[in-house]
Amino acid sequence: EVQLVESGGGLVQPGGSLRLSCATSGITFRSYWMSWVRQAPGKGLEWVANINQDGSEKNYVDSVKGRFTVSRDNAKNSLYLQMNRLRADDTAVYYCARPVGEPFWGQGTLVTVSA
Amino acid sequence: SYELTQPPSVSVSPGQTATITCSGDALPNQYAYWYQQKPGQAPVLVIYKDTERPSGIPERFSGSSSGTTVTLTISGVRAEDEADYYCQSPDNTNTSVTFGGGTKLTVL
């Protein structure tokens, strides 16, 4: 059974940092590009970042460039998102996903940026 | 940046057919994916690679593609199909993924 479990969300003040994790099982994690996707309250889905199989290629949506860093540990079958200099408009549910091919998604973790 | 365009809303009566379109310049070259999302829940994949239906998704859900437009068709709509539907596709460089703005399906 494919499982992607996000963790690390929570309440953080503007300007603060959080590190999200995504633990996977039931997939050949090292074979896939992986993405983070987010959804702000009452809004649509937004792709945030992706990373290739060995971590040598990374891409980001413009709004998070220079603040967020995606990484992975293939030995631990895990994906990460380091989020720095957080802003109120980063408030969202963050999903770990492989959104292409035969897609699979986690259930998401809520990040709230508020004073 | 790459954009996918969906109608904001579609309304149908139970038993009728709902069609939701999604337009984007990369769609002739890239597969499209469709997600159903109900309030408070994670998105659920209903169509992948333009026309493929994941296991467990009812046969009334189907996808098609023509040029720069892909279409999600729900035949014999049921009340439980009321949800937001999002299309998604990679851009032509395969460096990012784009989502449409979402279509709210209302079952009258």
GROMACS .gro file of C-alpha atoms in nm:
model
  223
    1GLU     CA    1   0.000   0.000   0.000
    2VAL     CA    2   0.131   0.341  -0.098
    3GLN     CA    3   0.159   0.581   0.196
    4LEU     CA    4   0.288   0.937   0.210
    5VAL     CA    5   0.273   1.094   0.555
    6GLU     CA    6   0.355   1.461   0.603
    7SER     CA    7   0.460   1.608   0.936
    8GLY     CA    8   0.613   1.923   1.078
    9GLY     CA    9   0.331   2.169   1.024
   10GLY     CA   10   0.210   2.407   1.290
   11LEU     CA   11   0.176   2.769   1.396
   12VAL     CA   12   0.473   2.995   1.333
   13GLN     CA   13   0.523   3.370   1.351
   14PRO     CA   14   0.595   3.575   1.040
   15GLY     CA   15   0.965   3.559   0.963
   16GLY     CA   16   1.001   3.222   1.130
   17SER     CA   17   1.102   2.882   0.995
   18LEU     CA   18   0.955   2.534   0.970
   19ARG     CA   19   1.077   2.207   0.824
   20LEU     CA   20   0.821   1.975   0.672
   21SER     CA   21   0.888   1.606   0.630
   22CYS     CA   22   0.719   1.344   0.415
   23ALA     CA   23   0.776   0.979   0.499
   24THR     CA   24   0.690   0.740   0.219
   25SER     CA   25   0.633   0.366   0.198
   26GLY     CA   26   0.506   0.125  -0.063
   27ILE     CA   27   0.681   0.307  -0.347
   28THR     CA   28   1.026   0.299  -0.506
   29PHE     CA   29   1.090   0.647  -0.373
   30ARG     CA   30   1.434   0.686  -0.531
   31SER     CA   31   1.283   0.643  -0.879
   32TYR     CA   32   1.059   0.949  -0.878
   33TRP     CA   33   1.064   1.322  -0.908
   34MET     CA   34   0.872   1.443  -0.603
   35SER     CA   35   0.681   1.765  -0.539
   36TRP     CA   36   0.533   1.979  -0.268
   37VAL     CA   37   0.191   2.126  -0.341
   38ARG     CA   38   0.000   2.366  -0.117
   39GLN     CA   39  -0.353   2.495  -0.077
   40ALA     CA   40  -0.427   2.817   0.108
   41PRO     CA   41  -0.760   2.834   0.296
   42GLY     CA   42  -1.046   2.865   0.049
   43LYS     CA   43  -0.807   2.872  -0.248
   44GLY     CA   44  -0.695   2.637  -0.522
   45LEU     CA   45  -0.401   2.402  -0.546
   46GLU     CA   46  -0.056   2.551  -0.607
   47TRP     CA   47   0.260   2.362  -0.696
   48VAL     CA   48   0.546   2.480  -0.474
   49ALA     CA   49   0.862   2.285  -0.558
   50ASN     CA   50   0.999   1.965  -0.700
   51ILE     CA   51   1.318   1.764  -0.688
   52ASN     CA   52   1.460   1.499  -0.916
   53GLN     CA   53   1.555   1.146  -0.822
   54ASP     CA   54   1.905   1.214  -0.687
   55GLY     CA   55   1.841   1.566  -0.560
   56SER     CA   56   2.058   1.737  -0.820
   57GLU     CA   57   1.771   1.930  -0.981
   58LYS     CA   58   1.526   2.146  -0.793
   59ASN     CA   59   1.258   2.386  -0.912
   60TYR     CA   60   1.045   2.636  -0.723
   61VAL     CA   61   0.744   2.859  -0.779
   62ASP     CA   62   0.861   3.220  -0.794
   63SER     CA   63   0.691   3.320  -0.467
   64VAL     CA   64   0.911   3.086  -0.258
   65LYS     CA   65   1.245   3.112  -0.440
   66GLY     CA   66   1.522   3.205  -0.197
   67ARG     CA   67   1.307   3.116   0.106
   68PHE     CA   68   1.217   2.749   0.066
   69THR     CA   69   1.449   2.454   0.001
   70VAL     CA   70   1.336   2.109  -0.109
   71SER     CA   71   1.553   1.808  -0.031
   72ARG     CA   72   1.532   1.432  -0.003
   73ASP     CA   73   1.694   1.136   0.166
   74ASN     CA   74   1.655   0.829  -0.051
   75ALA     CA   75   1.796   0.604   0.222
   76LYS     CA   76   1.508   0.711   0.445
   77ASN     CA   77   1.248   0.730   0.164
   78SER     CA   78   1.174   1.083   0.277
   79LEU     CA   79   1.112   1.425   0.127
   80TYR     CA   80   1.165   1.756   0.305
   81LEU     CA   81   1.074   2.122   0.270
   82GLN     CA   82   1.272   2.377   0.467
   83MET     CA   83   1.070   2.697   0.487
   84ASN     CA   84   1.240   3.016   0.602
   85ARG     CA   85   1.126   3.378   0.626
   86LEU     CA   86   0.767   3.262   0.636
   87ARG     CA   87   0.491   3.506   0.548
   88ALA     CA   88   0.120   3.514   0.618
   89ASP     CA   89   0.047   3.417   0.257
   90ASP     CA   90   0.241   3.092   0.307
   91THR     CA   91  -0.044   2.974   0.531
   92ALA     CA   92  -0.174   2.658   0.366
   93VAL     CA   93  -0.207   2.283   0.379
   94TYR     CA   94   0.114   2.142   0.231
   95TYR     CA   95   0.098   1.813   0.042
   96CYS     CA   96   0.381   1.582  -0.053
   97ALA     CA   97   0.307   1.431  -0.393
   98ARG     CA   98   0.419   1.269  -0.708
   99PRO     CA   99   0.166   1.454  -0.925
  100VAL     CA  100   0.251   1.296  -1.262
  101GLY     CA  101   0.273   0.947  -1.412
  102GLU     CA  102   0.061   0.735  -1.181
  103PRO     CA  103   0.016   1.002  -0.910
  104PHE     CA  104   0.014   0.961  -0.535
  105TRP     CA  105  -0.039   1.220  -0.263
  106GLY     CA  106  -0.021   1.249   0.112
  107GLN     CA  107  -0.299   1.382   0.331
  108GLY     CA  108  -0.126   1.712   0.399
  109THR     CA  109   0.002   1.910   0.696
  110LEU     CA  110  -0.127   2.254   0.795
  111VAL     CA  111   0.112   2.547   0.821
  112THR     CA  112  -0.024   2.863   0.981
  113VAL     CA  113   0.184   3.180   0.973
  114SER     CA  114   0.042   3.431   1.217
  115ALA     CA  115   0.148   3.661   1.496
  116SER     CA  116   0.418   3.146  -1.660
  117TYR     CA  117   0.208   2.855  -1.782
  118GLU     CA  118  -0.166   2.868  -1.713
  119LEU     CA  119  -0.451   2.620  -1.724
  120THR     CA  120  -0.799   2.770  -1.762
  121GLN     CA  121  -1.114   2.610  -1.619
  122PRO     CA  122  -1.468   2.746  -1.584
  123PRO     CA  123  -1.529   2.858  -1.224
  124SER     CA  124  -1.854   2.669  -1.193
  125VAL     CA  125  -2.070   2.405  -1.360
  126SER     CA  126  -2.422   2.308  -1.254
  127VAL     CA  127  -2.615   1.997  -1.351
  128SER     CA  128  -2.918   1.804  -1.232
  129PRO     CA  129  -2.882   1.450  -1.098
  130GLY     CA  130  -2.857   1.194  -1.374
  131GLN     CA  131  -2.736   1.444  -1.631
  132THR     CA  132  -2.387   1.469  -1.779
  133ALA     CA  133  -2.136   1.722  -1.649
  134THR     CA  134  -1.848   1.838  -1.866
  135ILE     CA  135  -1.559   2.038  -1.727
  136THR     CA  136  -1.300   2.177  -1.966
  137CYS     CA  137  -0.939   2.277  -1.911
  138SER     CA  138  -0.734   2.470  -2.166
  139GLY     CA  139  -0.359   2.518  -2.184
  140ASP     CA  140  -0.092   2.560  -2.447
  141ALA     CA  141   0.113   2.261  -2.331
  142LEU     CA  142  -0.176   2.015  -2.333
  143PRO     CA  143  -0.106   1.883  -2.687
  144ASN     CA  144   0.233   1.768  -2.556
  145GLN     CA  145   0.166   1.688  -2.192
  146TYR     CA  146  -0.071   1.459  -2.007
  147ALA     CA  147  -0.350   1.607  -1.801
  148TYR     CA  148  -0.466   1.493  -1.460
  149TRP     CA  149  -0.797   1.557  -1.284
  150TYR     CA  150  -0.861   1.577  -0.910
  151GLN     CA  151  -1.183   1.583  -0.710
  152GLN     CA  152  -1.177   1.766  -0.378
  153LYS     CA  153  -1.455   1.780  -0.124
  154PRO     CA  154  -1.453   2.029   0.166
  155GLY     CA  155  -1.195   1.950   0.430
  156GLN     CA  156  -1.050   1.658   0.235
  157ALA     CA  157  -0.734   1.598   0.035
  158PRO     CA  158  -0.762   1.590  -0.344
  159VAL     CA  159  -0.854   1.255  -0.497
  160LEU     CA  160  -0.723   1.158  -0.840
  161VAL     CA  161  -1.009   1.073  -1.076
  162ILE     CA  162  -0.832   1.075  -1.415
  163TYR     CA  163  -0.464   1.050  -1.505
  164LYS     CA  164  -0.272   1.062  -1.831
  165ASP     CA  165  -0.570   1.228  -2.005
  166THR     CA  166  -0.800   0.928  -2.008
  167GLU     CA  167  -0.695   0.669  -1.750
  168ARG     CA  168  -0.917   0.602  -1.451
  169PRO     CA  169  -0.757   0.487  -1.124
  170SER     CA  170  -0.891   0.177  -0.956
  171GLY     CA  171  -1.187   0.255  -0.736
  172ILE     CA  172  -1.306   0.550  -0.942
  173PRO     CA  173  -1.653   0.493  -1.089
  174GLU     CA  174  -1.686   0.436  -1.462
  175ARG     CA  175  -1.904   0.746  -1.491
  176PHE     CA  176  -1.583   0.951  -1.473
  177SER     CA  177  -1.401   0.980  -1.806
  178GLY     CA  178  -1.142   1.205  -1.966
  179SER     CA  179  -1.066   1.315  -2.318
  180SER     CA  180  -0.820   1.537  -2.498
  181SER     CA  181  -0.829   1.744  -2.813
  182GLY     CA  182  -0.558   1.992  -2.899
  183THR     CA  183  -0.515   2.250  -2.625
  184THR     CA  184  -0.826   2.138  -2.434
  185VAL     CA  185  -0.888   1.843  -2.208
  186THR     CA  186  -1.230   1.751  -2.074
  187LEU     CA  187  -1.356   1.570  -1.767
  188THR     CA  188  -1.696   1.412  -1.823
  189ILE     CA  189  -1.914   1.279  -1.544
  190SER     CA  190  -2.206   1.078  -1.678
  191GLY     CA  191  -2.514   1.017  -1.470
  192VAL     CA  192  -2.409   1.271  -1.208
  193ARG     CA  193  -2.491   1.188  -0.848
  194ALA     CA  194  -2.526   1.419  -0.550
  195GLU     CA  195  -2.201   1.277  -0.410
  196ASP     CA  196  -2.013   1.413  -0.713
  197GLU     CA  197  -2.063   1.770  -0.591
  198ALA     CA  198  -1.708   1.894  -0.532
  199ASP     CA  199  -1.430   2.110  -0.667
  200TYR     CA  200  -1.245   1.967  -0.965
  201TYR     CA  201  -0.891   2.066  -1.064
  202CYS     CA  202  -0.698   1.990  -1.379
  203GLN     CA  203  -0.320   1.967  -1.367
  204SER     CA  204  -0.040   1.934  -1.616
  205PRO     CA  205   0.335   1.979  -1.638
  206ASP     CA  206   0.461   2.270  -1.843
  207ASN     CA  207   0.641   2.207  -2.170
  208THR     CA  208   0.982   2.207  -2.003
  209ASN     CA  209   0.877   1.948  -1.742
  210THR     CA  210   1.030   2.163  -1.468
  211SER     CA  211   0.706   2.255  -1.297
  212VAL     CA  212   0.345   2.150  -1.256
  213THR     CA  213   0.049   2.379  -1.304
  214PHE     CA  214  -0.303   2.351  -1.168
  215GLY     CA  215  -0.614   2.503  -1.313
  216GLY     CA  216  -0.810   2.740  -1.093
  217GLY     CA  217  -1.069   2.477  -1.013
  218THR     CA  218  -1.432   2.423  -1.110
  219LYS     CA  219  -1.707   2.397  -0.853
  220LEU     CA  220  -1.955   2.131  -0.962
  221THR     CA  221  -2.300   2.189  -0.818
  222VAL     CA  222  -2.560   1.913  -0.837
  223LEU     CA  223  -2.895   2.087  -0.841
   0.00000   0.00000   0.00000
